Tab-separated table of N, CA and C in Angstrom:
chain	number	residue	atom	x	y	z
A	1	MET	N	105.562	80.729	96.716
A	1	MET	CA	105.423	80.697	97.582
A	1	MET	C	105.332	82.060	98.219
A	2	VAL	N	104.722	82.714	100.105
A	2	VAL	CA	103.064	83.166	99.796
A	2	VAL	C	104.588	84.097	100.747
A	3	ILE	N	106.271	83.366	101.679
A	3	ILE	CA	106.785	84.129	102.314
A	3	ILE	C	107.887	85.497	101.748
A	4	PHE	N	108.045	85.006	100.112
A	4	PHE	CA	108.460	85.746	99.574
A	4	PHE	C	107.799	87.948	99.752
A	5	GLY	N	108.808	88.551	99.454
A	5	GLY	CA	107.303	89.631	99.724
A	5	GLY	C	107.531	90.328	101.148
A	6	VAL	N	107.447	89.652	102.022
A	6	VAL	CA	107.319	89.803	103.184
A	6	VAL	C	108.467	91.034	103.924
A	7	ALA	N	109.185	91.282	102.962
A	7	ALA	CA	110.547	91.897	103.559
A	7	ALA	C	109.958	93.073	102.974
A	8	LEU	N	110.087	93.340	101.589
A	8	LEU	CA	108.920	93.982	101.420
A	8	LEU	C	107.804	95.182	102.304
A	9	LEU	N	107.050	94.592	102.111
A	9	LEU	CA	106.044	94.436	102.732
A	9	LEU	C	105.960	95.159	104.393
A	10	ALA	N	106.810	94.480	105.191
A	10	ALA	CA	107.690	95.279	106.684
A	10	ALA	C	108.374	96.222	106.239
A	11	ILE	N	109.508	96.410	105.087
A	11	ILE	CA	110.095	97.436	104.925
A	11	ILE	C	109.409	98.710	104.400
A	12	CYS	N	108.073	99.242	103.991
A	12	CYS	CA	107.138	99.612	103.323
A	12	CYS	C	106.355	100.066	104.671
A	13	PHE	N	105.314	99.326	105.779
A	13	PHE	CA	104.577	99.587	106.793
A	13	PHE	C	105.894	99.988	107.895
A	14	LEU	N	107.086	99.599	108.001
A	14	LEU	CA	106.961	100.331	109.018
A	14	LEU	C	107.491	102.032	109.129
A	15	SER	N	108.706	101.813	107.810
A	15	SER	CA	108.639	103.418	106.763
A	15	SER	C	107.007	104.292	106.968
A	16	GLY	N	105.985	103.224	106.361
A	16	GLY	CA	104.580	104.184	107.121
A	16	GLY	C	104.826	104.732	108.110
A	17	VAL	N	104.391	103.585	109.325
A	17	VAL	CA	104.829	104.264	110.865
A	17	VAL	C	105.552	104.747	110.621
A	18	PHE	N	106.706	104.786	110.974
A	18	PHE	CA	107.206	106.466	110.553
A	18	PHE	C	107.079	106.870	111.027
A	19	PHE	N	106.747	107.834	108.657
A	19	PHE	CA	106.059	108.705	108.699
A	19	PHE	C	105.025	109.191	109.402
A	20	GLY	N	104.316	108.883	109.968
A	20	GLY	CA	102.719	108.556	109.876
A	20	GLY	C	103.036	109.710	111.371
A	21	ASP	N	103.773	108.582	112.140
A	21	ASP	CA	104.491	109.368	113.421
A	21	ASP	C	104.339	110.548	113.654
A	22	LEU	N	105.442	110.994	112.140
A	22	LEU	CA	106.337	112.364	112.233
A	22	LEU	C	105.081	113.308	111.435
A	23	LEU	N	104.263	112.602	110.808
A	23	LEU	CA	103.450	113.556	110.513
A	23	LEU	C	102.388	114.031	112.411
A	24	GLY	N	101.683	113.181	112.799
A	24	GLY	CA	101.479	113.309	113.622
A	24	GLY	C	102.254	114.869	114.834
A	25	LEU	N	103.481	114.313	114.612
A	25	LEU	CA	104.202	114.676	115.128
A	25	LEU	C	103.675	116.300	115.598
A	26	ILE	N	104.596	116.546	114.330
A	26	ILE	CA	104.628	117.745	113.064
A	26	ILE	C	103.138	118.508	113.130
A	27	LEU	N	102.003	118.142	113.362
A	27	LEU	CA	100.787	118.191	112.969
A	27	LEU	C	100.703	119.122	115.120
A	28	GLY	N	101.148	118.159	115.980
A	28	GLY	CA	100.865	118.193	117.126
A	28	GLY	C	99.937	117.199	117.858
A	29	ILE	N	99.104	115.929	116.768
A	29	ILE	CA	98.713	115.477	117.567
A	29	ILE	C	98.823	113.923	118.097
A	30	ASP	N	98.108	113.547	118.484
A	30	ASP	CA	99.289	112.243	119.566
A	30	ASP	C	99.508	111.344	119.166
A	31	SER	N	99.092	110.803	117.813
A	31	SER	CA	98.778	110.160	117.258
A	31	SER	C	99.185	109.664	115.735
A	32	ASN	N	99.445	108.855	115.238
A	32	ASN	CA	99.554	107.499	114.000
A	32	ASN	C	98.391	108.631	112.700
A	33	VAL	N	99.092	109.361	111.649
A	33	VAL	CA	98.286	110.090	110.850
A	33	VAL	C	98.828	109.594	109.446
A	34	GLY	N	98.234	108.541	108.546
A	34	GLY	CA	98.439	108.250	107.695
A	34	GLY	C	99.035	106.968	107.829
A	35	GLY	N	99.907	106.884	108.799
A	35	GLY	CA	100.462	105.270	108.552
A	35	GLY	C	101.133	104.479	107.888
A	36	VAL	N	99.525	104.117	107.219
A	36	VAL	CA	98.771	103.036	107.059
A	36	VAL	C	98.764	103.653	105.741
A	37	GLY	N	98.695	104.045	104.570
A	37	GLY	CA	98.593	105.302	103.678
A	37	GLY	C	99.769	105.360	103.460
A	38	PHE	N	100.221	105.697	103.898
A	38	PHE	CA	102.003	106.174	103.374
A	38	PHE	C	102.613	104.778	103.114
A	39	ALA	N	102.322	103.795	103.980
A	39	ALA	CA	102.713	102.841	103.919
A	39	ALA	C	102.470	101.885	101.970
A	40	MET	N	101.627	102.180	101.816
A	40	MET	CA	100.607	101.121	100.294
A	40	MET	C	101.316	102.354	99.962
A	41	LEU	N	101.395	103.267	99.565
A	41	LEU	CA	102.108	104.359	98.543
A	41	LEU	C	103.830	104.023	98.121
A	42	PHE	N	104.162	103.522	99.898
A	42	PHE	CA	105.586	103.194	99.031
A	42	PHE	C	105.497	102.360	98.627
A	43	LEU	N	104.721	100.983	99.100
A	43	LEU	CA	105.309	99.147	98.506
A	43	LEU	C	104.246	99.003	97.179
A	44	ILE	N	103.806	100.615	97.451
A	44	ILE	CA	103.469	101.189	95.532
A	44	ILE	C	104.321	101.415	94.930
A	45	LEU	N	104.688	102.557	94.566
A	45	LEU	CA	106.143	103.026	94.739
A	45	LEU	C	107.356	101.814	94.319
A	46	LEU	N	107.799	101.083	95.268
A	46	LEU	CA	108.833	100.287	95.944
A	46	LEU	C	108.799	98.882	94.720
A	47	VAL	N	107.687	98.767	93.811
A	47	VAL	CA	107.191	97.764	93.317
A	47	VAL	C	107.358	98.108	92.312
A	48	GLU	N	106.750	98.438	92.087
A	48	GLU	CA	106.873	99.734	90.199
A	48	GLU	C	108.453	100.504	90.018
A	49	TYR	N	109.245	99.778	91.037
A	49	TYR	CA	110.453	100.929	90.736
A	49	TYR	C	111.338	99.841	90.554
A	50	LEU	N	111.587	98.504	91.199
A	50	LEU	CA	111.912	97.236	91.475
A	50	LEU	C	111.326	97.016	89.415
A	51	LYS	N	110.070	96.219	89.881
A	51	LYS	CA	109.868	95.661	88.088
A	51	LYS	C	110.676	96.693	87.183
A	52	LYS	N	110.596	98.346	87.017
A	52	LYS	CA	111.016	98.574	85.950
A	52	LYS	C	112.787	98.502	85.760
A	53	LYS	N	113.247	98.566	86.834
A	53	LYS	CA	114.621	97.860	87.146
A	53	LYS	C	115.535	96.448	86.759
A	54	ASP	N	113.614	95.287	86.751
A	54	ASP	CA	114.179	94.272	86.606
A	54	ASP	C	115.047	93.799	87.211
A	55	LYS	N	114.331	93.918	89.040
A	55	LYS	CA	115.049	93.641	90.428
A	55	LYS	C	114.137	92.739	91.129
A	56	LEU	N	112.950	92.257	90.625
A	56	LEU	CA	111.756	91.627	91.346
A	56	LEU	C	111.198	90.579	90.236
A	57	ASN	N	111.965	89.591	91.301
A	57	ASN	CA	112.341	87.736	90.315
A	57	ASN	C	109.900	87.938	90.738
A	58	LYS	N	109.719	87.246	89.786
A	58	LYS	CA	108.489	86.344	89.709
A	58	LYS	C	107.435	85.909	91.239
A	59	GLN	N	108.581	84.886	92.047
A	59	GLN	CA	108.316	84.766	93.599
A	59	GLN	C	107.775	85.666	94.390
A	60	THR	N	108.662	86.615	93.846
A	60	THR	CA	108.238	88.131	95.354
A	60	THR	C	107.239	88.459	94.318
A	61	GLN	N	106.732	88.530	93.234
A	61	GLN	CA	106.169	89.586	92.916
A	61	GLN	C	104.049	89.224	93.420
A	62	GLU	N	104.487	87.463	92.795
A	62	GLU	CA	103.358	87.150	93.717
A	62	GLU	C	103.709	87.147	94.936
A	63	GLY	N	104.101	86.343	96.053
A	63	GLY	CA	104.075	87.155	97.447
A	63	GLY	C	103.538	88.145	97.437
A	64	VAL	N	104.093	89.269	96.789
A	64	VAL	CA	103.930	91.007	97.592
A	64	VAL	C	102.266	90.581	96.254
A	65	ALA	N	102.419	90.082	95.721
A	65	ALA	CA	100.873	90.807	95.026
A	65	ALA	C	100.033	89.619	96.074
A	66	PHE	N	99.797	88.966	97.229
A	66	PHE	CA	99.142	87.563	97.575
A	66	PHE	C	99.063	88.732	99.139
A	67	TRP	N	99.604	88.832	99.716
A	67	TRP	CA	99.881	89.972	101.435
A	67	TRP	C	99.165	90.869	100.425
A	68	SER	N	99.844	91.413	99.565
A	68	SER	CA	98.901	93.131	99.776
A	68	SER	C	97.035	92.727	99.167
A	69	GLY	N	96.857	91.537	98.722
A	69	GLY	CA	95.231	90.404	98.517
A	69	GLY	C	95.366	90.880	100.433
A	70	MET	N	95.425	90.236	100.653
A	70	MET	CA	94.716	89.691	102.109
A	70	MET	C	95.429	91.348	102.733
A	71	TYR	N	96.237	92.255	103.327
A	71	TYR	CA	96.321	93.172	103.935
A	71	TYR	C	95.163	94.598	102.808
A	72	ILE	N	95.227	94.912	102.064
A	72	ILE	CA	94.179	96.044	101.437
A	72	ILE	C	93.377	96.105	102.110
A	73	PRO	N	92.313	95.238	102.183
A	73	PRO	CA	90.643	94.925	102.414
A	73	PRO	C	90.236	95.410	103.943
A	74	ILE	N	91.530	94.813	105.045
A	74	ILE	CA	91.652	94.557	106.023
A	74	ILE	C	91.903	96.217	106.648
A	75	VAL	N	93.071	96.466	105.947
A	75	VAL	CA	93.021	98.065	106.311
A	75	VAL	C	92.029	98.777	106.261
A	76	ILE	N	91.180	98.779	104.227
A	76	ILE	CA	91.078	99.904	104.406
A	76	ILE	C	88.913	98.842	105.316
A	77	ALA	N	89.291	98.672	105.881
A	77	ALA	CA	87.561	98.051	106.531
A	77	ALA	C	88.205	98.559	107.731
A	78	MET	N	89.486	98.351	108.890
A	78	MET	CA	89.731	99.236	110.052
A	78	MET	C	89.279	100.821	109.980
A	79	SER	N	89.784	101.474	108.589
A	79	SER	CA	90.292	102.672	108.790
A	79	SER	C	88.430	103.532	108.066
A	80	ALA	N	87.580	102.693	107.132
A	80	ALA	CA	86.564	102.904	107.389
A	80	ALA	C	85.557	103.737	108.114
A	81	GLN	N	85.889	102.177	108.795
A	81	GLN	CA	85.095	102.063	110.955
A	81	GLN	C	85.565	103.759	111.621
A	82	GLN	N	87.079	102.929	112.096
A	82	GLN	CA	88.386	104.487	112.505
A	82	GLN	C	87.521	105.911	112.002
A	83	ASN	N	86.643	105.885	111.065
A	83	ASN	CA	86.505	107.806	110.188
A	83	ASN	C	85.833	107.306	110.373
A	84	VAL	N	84.638	107.384	110.542
A	84	VAL	CA	83.304	106.934	110.440
A	84	VAL	C	83.276	107.384	112.330
A	85	ALA	N	82.927	107.009	112.643
A	85	ALA	CA	83.284	106.394	114.431
A	85	ALA	C	83.224	107.732	114.763
A	86	GLY	N	84.850	108.806	114.741
A	86	GLY	CA	86.006	109.577	114.480
A	86	GLY	C	84.565	111.281	114.291
A	87	ALA	N	83.967	111.004	113.106
A	87	ALA	CA	83.036	111.710	112.113
A	87	ALA	C	82.012	111.859	113.532
A	88	LEU	N	81.829	111.210	113.313
A	88	LEU	CA	80.026	111.040	114.809
A	88	LEU	C	81.045	112.030	115.730
A	89	ASP	N	82.049	112.080	116.124
A	89	ASP	CA	82.459	112.381	117.457
A	89	ASP	C	83.057	114.147	117.425
A	90	GLY	N	83.314	114.246	115.899
A	90	GLY	CA	83.867	115.786	115.534
A	90	GLY	C	82.827	116.703	115.148
A	91	GLY	N	81.705	116.279	115.394
A	91	GLY	CA	80.652	116.808	114.519
A	91	GLY	C	80.164	117.336	112.964
A	92	ILE	N	79.233	118.039	112.893
A	92	ILE	CA	79.416	118.034	111.158
A	92	ILE	C	80.193	118.508	110.452
A	93	LEU	N	81.148	119.529	110.899
A	93	LEU	CA	82.467	120.398	110.646
A	93	LEU	C	83.453	118.942	109.973
A	94	ALA	N	83.229	117.544	110.782
A	94	ALA	CA	84.204	115.935	109.733
A	94	ALA	C	82.912	115.467	109.294
A	95	ILE	N	81.744	116.386	109.338
A	95	ILE	CA	81.076	115.078	108.045
A	95	ILE	C	80.902	115.496	107.163
A	96	ILE	N	81.229	117.029	106.831
A	96	ILE	CA	81.048	118.104	105.603
A	96	ILE	C	82.468	117.612	105.229
A	97	ALA	N	83.652	117.310	105.800
A	97	ALA	CA	84.545	117.420	104.917
A	97	ALA	C	85.066	116.297	104.378
A	98	GLY	N	84.242	114.980	105.520
A	98	GLY	CA	84.875	113.131	105.011
A	98	GLY	C	83.246	113.377	103.367
A	99	VAL	N	82.027	114.378	103.469
A	99	VAL	CA	81.003	114.227	101.829
A	99	VAL	C	81.941	114.551	101.313
A	100	ALA	N	83.041	115.251	100.923
A	100	ALA	CA	82.912	116.611	99.882
A	100	ALA	C	84.775	115.714	100.236
A	101	ALA	N	85.013	114.518	100.793
A	101	ALA	CA	86.774	114.597	99.732
A	101	ALA	C	85.515	112.849	99.052
A	102	VAL	N	84.525	112.901	99.722
A	102	VAL	CA	83.806	111.538	99.118
A	102	VAL	C	83.955	111.849	97.151
A	103	VAL	N	83.050	113.140	97.385
A	103	VAL	CA	81.893	113.510	95.922
A	103	VAL	C	83.328	114.634	95.260
A	104	ILE	N	84.928	114.001	95.820
A	104	ILE	CA	85.850	115.159	95.246
A	104	ILE	C	85.687	113.741	94.065
A	105	SER	N	86.515	113.043	95.189
A	105	SER	CA	86.859	112.069	94.505
A	105	SER	C	86.722	111.310	93.288
A	106	TRP	N	84.885	110.440	93.719
A	106	TRP	CA	83.869	110.727	92.510
A	106	TRP	C	83.822	111.678	91.075
A	107	ALA	N	84.429	113.007	90.822
A	107	ALA	CA	84.785	113.461	89.852
A	107	ALA	C	85.999	113.421	89.643
A	108	VAL	N	86.563	113.036	90.578
A	108	VAL	CA	88.124	113.096	89.642
A	108	VAL	C	88.841	112.196	89.064
A	109	VAL	N	88.156	111.149	89.413
A	109	VAL	CA	89.118	109.719	88.374
A	109	VAL	C	87.790	109.451	87.003
A	110	PRO	N	86.629	110.081	86.476
A	110	PRO	CA	86.891	109.519	85.233
A	110	PRO	C	88.157	110.583	84.601
A	111	LEU	N	88.434	111.655	85.436
A	111	LEU	CA	89.634	112.311	84.799
A	111	LEU	C	90.324	112.094	84.645
A	112	LEU	N	91.125	111.543	86.375
A	112	LEU	CA	92.593	110.445	85.859
A	112	LEU	C	92.549	109.931	85.606
A	113	SER	N	91.461	108.720	84.592
A	113	SER	CA	91.723	107.013	84.282
A	113	SER	C	91.484	107.946	82.114
A	114	LYS	N	91.103	109.004	82.237
A	114	LYS	CA	91.682	108.668	80.836
A	114	LYS	C	92.919	109.038	79.908
A	115	GLY	N	93.639	109.127	81.145
A	115	GLY	CA	94.985	109.349	81.064
A	115	GLY	C	96.054	107.485	80.618
A	116	GLY	N	95.254	106.341	80.498
A	116	GLY	CA	95.636	104.943	80.947
A	116	GLY	C	95.571	104.594	79.540
A	117	SER	N	95.763	103.318	79.143
A	117	SER	CA	96.179	102.923	78.126
A	117	SER	C	95.713	101.568	77.896
A	118	VAL	N	94.617	101.308	77.332
A	118	VAL	CA	93.882	100.943	76.718
A	118	VAL	C	94.406	99.152	76.493
A	119	ASN	N	96.258	99.954	76.499
A	119	ASN	CA	96.436	97.728	76.330
A	119	ASN	C	96.658	97.498	78.134
A	120	GLU	N	96.510	97.063	79.155
A	120	GLU	CA	96.893	98.023	80.035
A	120	GLU	C	96.031	95.780	80.650
A	121	SER	N	96.402	95.358	81.465
A	121	SER	CA	95.498	93.819	82.028
A	121	SER	C	94.670	93.980	82.728
A	122	ILE	N	93.475	93.449	83.297
A	122	ILE	CA	93.474	92.966	84.547
A	122	ILE	C	94.274	93.014	85.655
A	123	GLU	N	95.744	91.654	85.589
A	123	GLU	CA	95.926	91.453	87.176
A	123	GLU	C	97.756	92.972	86.583
A	124	GLY	N	97.644	92.649	86.008
A	124	GLY	CA	98.555	93.739	85.854
A	124	GLY	C	98.628	95.466	86.597
A	125	SER	N	97.049	95.619	86.861
A	125	SER	CA	96.850	96.906	88.022
A	125	SER	C	97.209	96.394	89.610
A	126	ILE	N	97.392	95.089	90.153
A	126	ILE	CA	97.884	94.195	91.121
A	126	ILE	C	99.119	94.375	91.293
A	127	ILE	N	99.573	94.884	92.471
A	127	ILE	CA	100.831	95.032	92.712
A	127	ILE	C	101.457	93.627	92.909
A	128	GLY	N	102.655	93.406	91.784
A	128	GLY	CA	103.313	92.379	90.896
A	128	GLY	C	102.595	91.803	90.667
A	129	GLY	N	101.678	92.035	90.206
A	129	GLY	CA	101.111	90.644	88.972
A	129	GLY	C	101.091	90.379	87.758
A	130	ASP	N	100.739	89.089	87.770
A	130	ASP	CA	101.568	89.049	85.956
A	130	ASP	C	100.466	89.421	84.700
A	131	GLN	N	101.836	90.019	84.064
A	131	GLN	CA	100.558	90.070	83.218
A	131	GLN	C	99.683	89.703	81.583
A	132	SER	N	100.865	88.533	81.589
A	132	SER	CA	99.699	87.359	80.876
A	132	SER	C	97.912	87.572	80.828
A	133	VAL	N	97.257	88.348	81.748
A	133	VAL	CA	95.763	88.234	81.432
A	133	VAL	C	95.542	89.285	79.940
A	134	GLY	N	94.541	89.389	79.360
A	134	GLY	CA	93.842	90.249	78.994
A	134	GLY	C	93.054	90.703	78.858
A	135	ASN	N	93.323	91.867	77.707
A	135	ASN	CA	92.405	93.164	78.264
A	135	ASN	C	90.961	91.623	78.026
A	136	SER	N	89.789	93.047	80.221
A	136	SER	CA	88.668	92.581	79.310
A	136	SER	C	87.482	93.453	79.073
A	137	ARG	N	87.682	95.126	79.223
A	137	ARG	CA	87.731	96.231	78.166
A	137	ARG	C	86.485	95.685	77.464
């Protein structure tokens, strides 16, 4: 049932909006800065914590996985469009900073990937996914 896990998503979203607004206030910007990113980070950390403590039942895990699958691509698409428009309005420095962030991210991913376990499953990387899918590497 997809209704399970919505409370976790709502708590993480509202917390992310709060911290994004707070960060904007601290930086002197009249805007939410990174609220959705905070929300997604909180969701990942909270779900992993609850799974380790064995307090997240299978239905809730499936509900969170469903809503994460719906929520994350839409937010990323909206953020990407907004960031490109802001970069074009911000001038050459904003474009250089964006390109540098992408290049650095591409360079760091292989380094971070070496620390992972080979026995991880495909669905295990999805928030709250079931561990029944075998290794695809």
